[in-house]
Amino acid sequence: MESTLPKPAIVAAEPARNATTIVYWIVTALFCLQMGFTAYAELRLPQVAEAFTHLGFPGYFRVELSWAKLLGVALLLAPVPPRLKEWAYAGFAFDLVSAVIAHLAVGDGPEAWGWAAGTSVLWALSYFSWRRLEATRATLLISPALQTPARSERA
């Protein structure tokens, strides 16, 4: 006779998965708002265009970077294959690290590179909680032993 009780391993994994899911969506929403705002500012605000000139970047790079950020935000929020999310996270990592390096290279202080550093913390929390969710999902999908009754229960 087969038991209808939930499997202990699956039941134990659900609260942790739910907490990770909540953390992921809160941090990812904050991160995407920040990146979306910076993309908008790079496209529309003249003082941001001046900052790019101060850093030594050409004007077209600011526009290109803004559209890449908007595409990355869309990929993080949409249900897309994991590989695309991975590329979006990689692009954001390059962007944030490059922003800090560019500001440091021209001698800017923490008031200039602090936003990129703070956004990097949001990036890290979002990325690592997403990786944790993906690992949990893979474990539940790959481990049929967690979802089938034990041999003694079937006999």
PDB file of C-alpha atoms in Angstrom:
ATOM      1  CA  MET A   1       0.000   0.000   0.000  1.00  0.00           C
ATOM      2  CA  GLU A   2       1.395   3.371  -1.005  1.00  0.00           C
ATOM      3  CA  SER A   3       1.531   6.177   1.523  1.00  0.00           C
ATOM      4  CA  THR A   4      -0.218   9.446   0.693  1.00  0.00           C
ATOM      5  CA  LEU A   5       1.763  11.453   3.240  1.00  0.00           C
ATOM      6  CA  PRO A   6       4.164  14.073   1.878  1.00  0.00           C
ATOM      7  CA  LYS A   7       7.765  12.986   1.606  1.00  0.00           C
ATOM      8  CA  PRO A   8       9.861  14.443   4.490  1.00  0.00           C
ATOM      9  CA  ALA A   9      12.718  15.653   2.257  1.00  0.00           C
ATOM     10  CA  ILE A  10      10.356  17.597  -0.004  1.00  0.00           C
ATOM     11  CA  VAL A  11       8.396  19.040   2.905  1.00  0.00           C
ATOM     12  CA  ALA A  12      11.606  20.175   4.612  1.00  0.00           C
ATOM     13  CA  ALA A  13      12.877  21.813   1.418  1.00  0.00           C
ATOM     14  CA  GLU A  14       9.703  23.841   0.773  1.00  0.00           C
ATOM     15  CA  PRO A  15      10.030  26.506   3.551  1.00  0.00           C
ATOM     16  CA  ALA A  16      13.663  27.137   2.649  1.00  0.00           C
ATOM     17  CA  ARG A  17      12.745  27.398  -1.025  1.00  0.00           C
ATOM     18  CA  ASN A  18       9.874  29.773  -0.236  1.00  0.00           C
ATOM     19  CA  ALA A  19      12.135  32.032   1.846  1.00  0.00           C
ATOM     20  CA  THR A  20      14.778  32.032  -0.887  1.00  0.00           C
ATOM     21  CA  THR A  21      12.115  32.846  -3.483  1.00  0.00           C
ATOM     22  CA  ILE A  22      10.883  35.811  -1.441  1.00  0.00           C
ATOM     23  CA  VAL A  23      14.413  37.123  -0.894  1.00  0.00           C
ATOM     24  CA  TYR A  24      15.190  36.639  -4.591  1.00  0.00           C
ATOM     25  CA  TRP A  25      12.185  38.604  -5.818  1.00  0.00           C
ATOM     26  CA  ILE A  26      12.584  41.468  -3.339  1.00  0.00           C
ATOM     27  CA  VAL A  27      16.289  41.931  -4.030  1.00  0.00           C
ATOM     28  CA  THR A  28      15.895  41.409  -7.781  1.00  0.00           C
ATOM     29  CA  ALA A  29      13.077  43.968  -7.944  1.00  0.00           C
ATOM     30  CA  LEU A  30      15.232  46.526  -6.101  1.00  0.00           C
ATOM     31  CA  PHE A  31      18.203  45.736  -8.329  1.00  0.00           C
ATOM     32  CA  CYS A  32      16.108  46.022 -11.506  1.00  0.00           C
ATOM     33  CA  LEU A  33      14.611  49.325 -10.331  1.00  0.00           C
ATOM     34  CA  GLN A  34      18.104  50.677  -9.720  1.00  0.00           C
ATOM     35  CA  MET A  35      19.418  49.503 -13.100  1.00  0.00           C
ATOM     36  CA  GLY A  36      16.296  50.714 -14.890  1.00  0.00           C
ATOM     37  CA  PHE A  37      16.647  54.128 -13.276  1.00  0.00           C
ATOM     38  CA  THR A  38      20.311  54.391 -14.252  1.00  0.00           C
ATOM     39  CA  ALA A  39      19.453  53.396 -17.836  1.00  0.00           C
ATOM     40  CA  TYR A  40      16.780  56.118 -17.935  1.00  0.00           C
ATOM     41  CA  ALA A  41      19.181  58.675 -16.410  1.00  0.00           C
ATOM     42  CA  GLU A  42      21.888  57.803 -18.928  1.00  0.00           C
ATOM     43  CA  LEU A  43      19.445  58.374 -21.794  1.00  0.00           C
ATOM     44  CA  ARG A  44      17.669  61.493 -20.509  1.00  0.00           C
ATOM     45  CA  LEU A  45      19.674  63.490 -17.965  1.00  0.00           C
ATOM     46  CA  PRO A  46      22.358  65.885 -19.255  1.00  0.00           C
ATOM     47  CA  GLN A  47      24.382  65.698 -16.027  1.00  0.00           C
ATOM     48  CA  VAL A  48      24.750  61.932 -16.516  1.00  0.00           C
ATOM     49  CA  ALA A  49      25.942  62.527 -20.091  1.00  0.00           C
ATOM     50  CA  GLU A  50      28.519  64.955 -18.648  1.00  0.00           C
ATOM     51  CA  ALA A  51      29.627  62.289 -16.160  1.00  0.00           C
ATOM     52  CA  PHE A  52      30.255  59.865 -19.032  1.00  0.00           C
ATOM     53  CA  THR A  53      32.333  62.542 -20.778  1.00  0.00           C
ATOM     54  CA  HIS A  54      34.215  63.122 -17.495  1.00  0.00           C
ATOM     55  CA  LEU A  55      35.011  59.395 -17.402  1.00  0.00           C
ATOM     56  CA  GLY A  56      36.323  59.547 -20.995  1.00  0.00           C
ATOM     57  CA  PHE A  57      33.570  57.534 -22.685  1.00  0.00           C
ATOM     58  CA  PRO A  58      32.097  58.501 -26.068  1.00  0.00           C
ATOM     59  CA  GLY A  59      28.418  59.524 -26.241  1.00  0.00           C
ATOM     60  CA  TYR A  60      27.334  56.468 -28.208  1.00  0.00           C
ATOM     61  CA  PHE A  61      28.613  54.175 -25.444  1.00  0.00           C
ATOM     62  CA  ARG A  62      26.211  55.760 -22.940  1.00  0.00           C
ATOM     63  CA  VAL A  63      23.254  55.025 -25.241  1.00  0.00           C
ATOM     64  CA  GLU A  64      24.453  51.506 -26.011  1.00  0.00           C
ATOM     65  CA  LEU A  65      24.979  50.764 -22.316  1.00  0.00           C
ATOM     66  CA  SER A  66      21.509  52.088 -21.424  1.00  0.00           C
ATOM     67  CA  TRP A  67      19.746  49.820 -23.916  1.00  0.00           C
ATOM     68  CA  ALA A  68      21.842  46.846 -22.774  1.00  0.00           C
ATOM     69  CA  LYS A  69      20.781  47.545 -19.168  1.00  0.00           C
ATOM     70  CA  LEU A  70      17.109  47.673 -20.159  1.00  0.00           C
ATOM     71  CA  LEU A  71      17.477  44.377 -22.024  1.00  0.00           C
ATOM     72  CA  GLY A  72      19.202  42.844 -18.986  1.00  0.00           C
ATOM     73  CA  VAL A  73      16.409  44.025 -16.679  1.00  0.00           C
ATOM     74  CA  ALA A  74      13.842  42.444 -19.007  1.00  0.00           C
ATOM     75  CA  LEU A  75      15.775  39.157 -18.989  1.00  0.00           C
ATOM     76  CA  LEU A  76      15.974  39.076 -15.187  1.00  0.00           C
ATOM     77  CA  LEU A  77      12.248  39.693 -14.783  1.00  0.00           C
ATOM     78  CA  ALA A  78      10.973  37.465 -17.607  1.00  0.00           C
ATOM     79  CA  PRO A  79      10.671  33.672 -17.562  1.00  0.00           C
ATOM     80  CA  VAL A  80      13.610  32.946 -19.864  1.00  0.00           C
ATOM     81  CA  PRO A  81      16.068  30.031 -20.002  1.00  0.00           C
ATOM     82  CA  PRO A  82      18.690  30.047 -17.233  1.00  0.00           C
ATOM     83  CA  ARG A  83      21.516  30.649 -19.710  1.00  0.00           C
ATOM     84  CA  LEU A  84      20.010  34.005 -20.717  1.00  0.00           C
ATOM     85  CA  LYS A  85      19.661  35.048 -17.078  1.00  0.00           C
ATOM     86  CA  GLU A  86      23.274  34.024 -16.517  1.00  0.00           C
ATOM     87  CA  TRP A  87      24.379  36.274 -19.397  1.00  0.00           C
ATOM     88  CA  ALA A  88      22.319  39.160 -18.016  1.00  0.00           C
ATOM     89  CA  TYR A  89      23.926  38.752 -14.595  1.00  0.00           C
ATOM     90  CA  ALA A  90      27.375  38.601 -16.215  1.00  0.00           C
ATOM     91  CA  GLY A  91      26.691  41.785 -18.171  1.00  0.00           C
ATOM     92  CA  PHE A  92      25.583  43.593 -15.037  1.00  0.00           C
ATOM     93  CA  ALA A  93      28.678  42.379 -13.180  1.00  0.00           C
ATOM     94  CA  PHE A  94      30.947  43.761 -15.919  1.00  0.00           C
ATOM     95  CA  ASP A  95      29.007  47.031 -15.916  1.00  0.00           C
ATOM     96  CA  LEU A  96      29.170  47.532 -12.148  1.00  0.00           C
ATOM     97  CA  VAL A  97      32.829  46.575 -11.769  1.00  0.00           C
ATOM     98  CA  SER A  98      33.755  48.754 -14.753  1.00  0.00           C
ATOM     99  CA  ALA A  99      31.854  51.708 -13.262  1.00  0.00           C
ATOM    100  CA  VAL A 100      33.769  51.484 -10.001  1.00  0.00           C
ATOM    101  CA  ILE A 101      37.099  51.125 -11.833  1.00  0.00           C
ATOM    102  CA  ALA A 102      36.331  54.053 -14.181  1.00  0.00           C
ATOM    103  CA  HIS A 103      35.477  56.359 -11.268  1.00  0.00           C
ATOM    104  CA  LEU A 104      38.569  55.317  -9.335  1.00  0.00           C
ATOM    105  CA  ALA A 105      40.756  55.769 -12.438  1.00  0.00           C
ATOM    106  CA  VAL A 106      39.784  59.446 -12.806  1.00  0.00           C
ATOM    107  CA  GLY A 107      40.148  60.099  -9.076  1.00  0.00           C
ATOM    108  CA  ASP A 108      36.474  60.312  -8.130  1.00  0.00           C
ATOM    109  CA  GLY A 109      35.555  59.776  -4.496  1.00  0.00           C
ATOM    110  CA  PRO A 110      32.992  57.497  -2.868  1.00  0.00           C
ATOM    111  CA  GLU A 111      30.151  59.886  -3.739  1.00  0.00           C
ATOM    112  CA  ALA A 112      30.709  58.953  -7.404  1.00  0.00           C
ATOM    113  CA  TRP A 113      31.478  55.232  -7.218  1.00  0.00           C
ATOM    114  CA  GLY A 114      29.395  54.474  -4.099  1.00  0.00           C
ATOM    115  CA  TRP A 115      26.191  53.915  -6.068  1.00  0.00           C
ATOM    116  CA  ALA A 116      27.872  51.310  -8.263  1.00  0.00           C
ATOM    117  CA  ALA A 117      29.350  49.618  -5.196  1.00  0.00           C
ATOM    118  CA  GLY A 118      25.975  49.592  -3.413  1.00  0.00           C
ATOM    119  CA  THR A 119      24.216  48.274  -6.488  1.00  0.00           C
ATOM    120  CA  SER A 120      26.856  45.540  -6.645  1.00  0.00           C
ATOM    121  CA  VAL A 121      25.643  44.310  -3.257  1.00  0.00           C
ATOM    122  CA  LEU A 122      22.084  44.079  -4.630  1.00  0.00           C
ATOM    123  CA  TRP A 123      23.483  42.282  -7.697  1.00  0.00           C
ATOM    124  CA  ALA A 124      25.287  39.729  -5.514  1.00  0.00           C
ATOM    125  CA  LEU A 125      22.227  39.051  -3.352  1.00  0.00           C
ATOM    126  CA  SER A 126      20.035  38.640  -6.432  1.00  0.00           C
ATOM    127  CA  TYR A 127      22.506  36.451  -8.295  1.00  0.00           C
ATOM    128  CA  PHE A 128      23.317  34.105  -5.429  1.00  0.00           C
ATOM    129  CA  SER A 129      19.678  33.709  -4.383  1.00  0.00           C
ATOM    130  CA  TRP A 130      18.820  32.918  -8.029  1.00  0.00           C
ATOM    131  CA  ARG A 131      21.612  30.316  -8.144  1.00  0.00           C
ATOM    132  CA  ARG A 132      20.273  28.803  -4.929  1.00  0.00           C
ATOM    133  CA  LEU A 133      16.763  28.599  -6.403  1.00  0.00           C
ATOM    134  CA  GLU A 134      18.132  26.957  -9.544  1.00  0.00           C
ATOM    135  CA  ALA A 135      20.058  24.409  -7.475  1.00  0.00           C
ATOM    136  CA  THR A 136      16.960  23.588  -5.416  1.00  0.00           C
ATOM    137  CA  ARG A 137      14.859  23.207  -8.554  1.00  0.00           C
ATOM    138  CA  ALA A 138      17.461  20.926 -10.139  1.00  0.00           C
ATOM    139  CA  THR A 139      17.624  18.788  -6.998  1.00  0.00           C
ATOM    140  CA  LEU A 140      13.861  18.334  -6.925  1.00  0.00           C
ATOM    141  CA  LEU A 141      13.683  17.560 -10.641  1.00  0.00           C
ATOM    142  CA  ILE A 142      16.651  15.187 -10.726  1.00  0.00           C
ATOM    143  CA  SER A 143      16.019  13.288  -7.501  1.00  0.00           C
ATOM    144  CA  PRO A 144      13.171  10.887  -8.204  1.00  0.00           C
ATOM    145  CA  ALA A 145      14.076   9.075  -4.979  1.00  0.00           C
ATOM    146  CA  LEU A 146      12.699  12.080  -3.084  1.00  0.00           C
ATOM    147  CA  GLN A 147       9.395  11.799  -4.890  1.00  0.00           C
ATOM    148  CA  THR A 148       8.782   8.026  -4.932  1.00  0.00           C
ATOM    149  CA  PRO A 149       7.818   5.848  -1.995  1.00  0.00           C
ATOM    150  CA  ALA A 150      10.465   3.733  -0.339  1.00  0.00           C
ATOM    151  CA  ARG A 151      10.785   0.089  -1.378  1.00  0.00           C
ATOM    152  CA  SER A 152       9.384  -1.102   1.972  1.00  0.00           C
ATOM    153  CA  GLU A 153       6.244   1.017   1.507  1.00  0.00           C
ATOM    154  CA  ARG A 154       5.519  -0.556  -1.916  1.00  0.00           C
ATOM    155  CA  ALA A 155       5.810  -4.150  -0.691  1.00  0.00           C
TER     156      ALA A 155
END
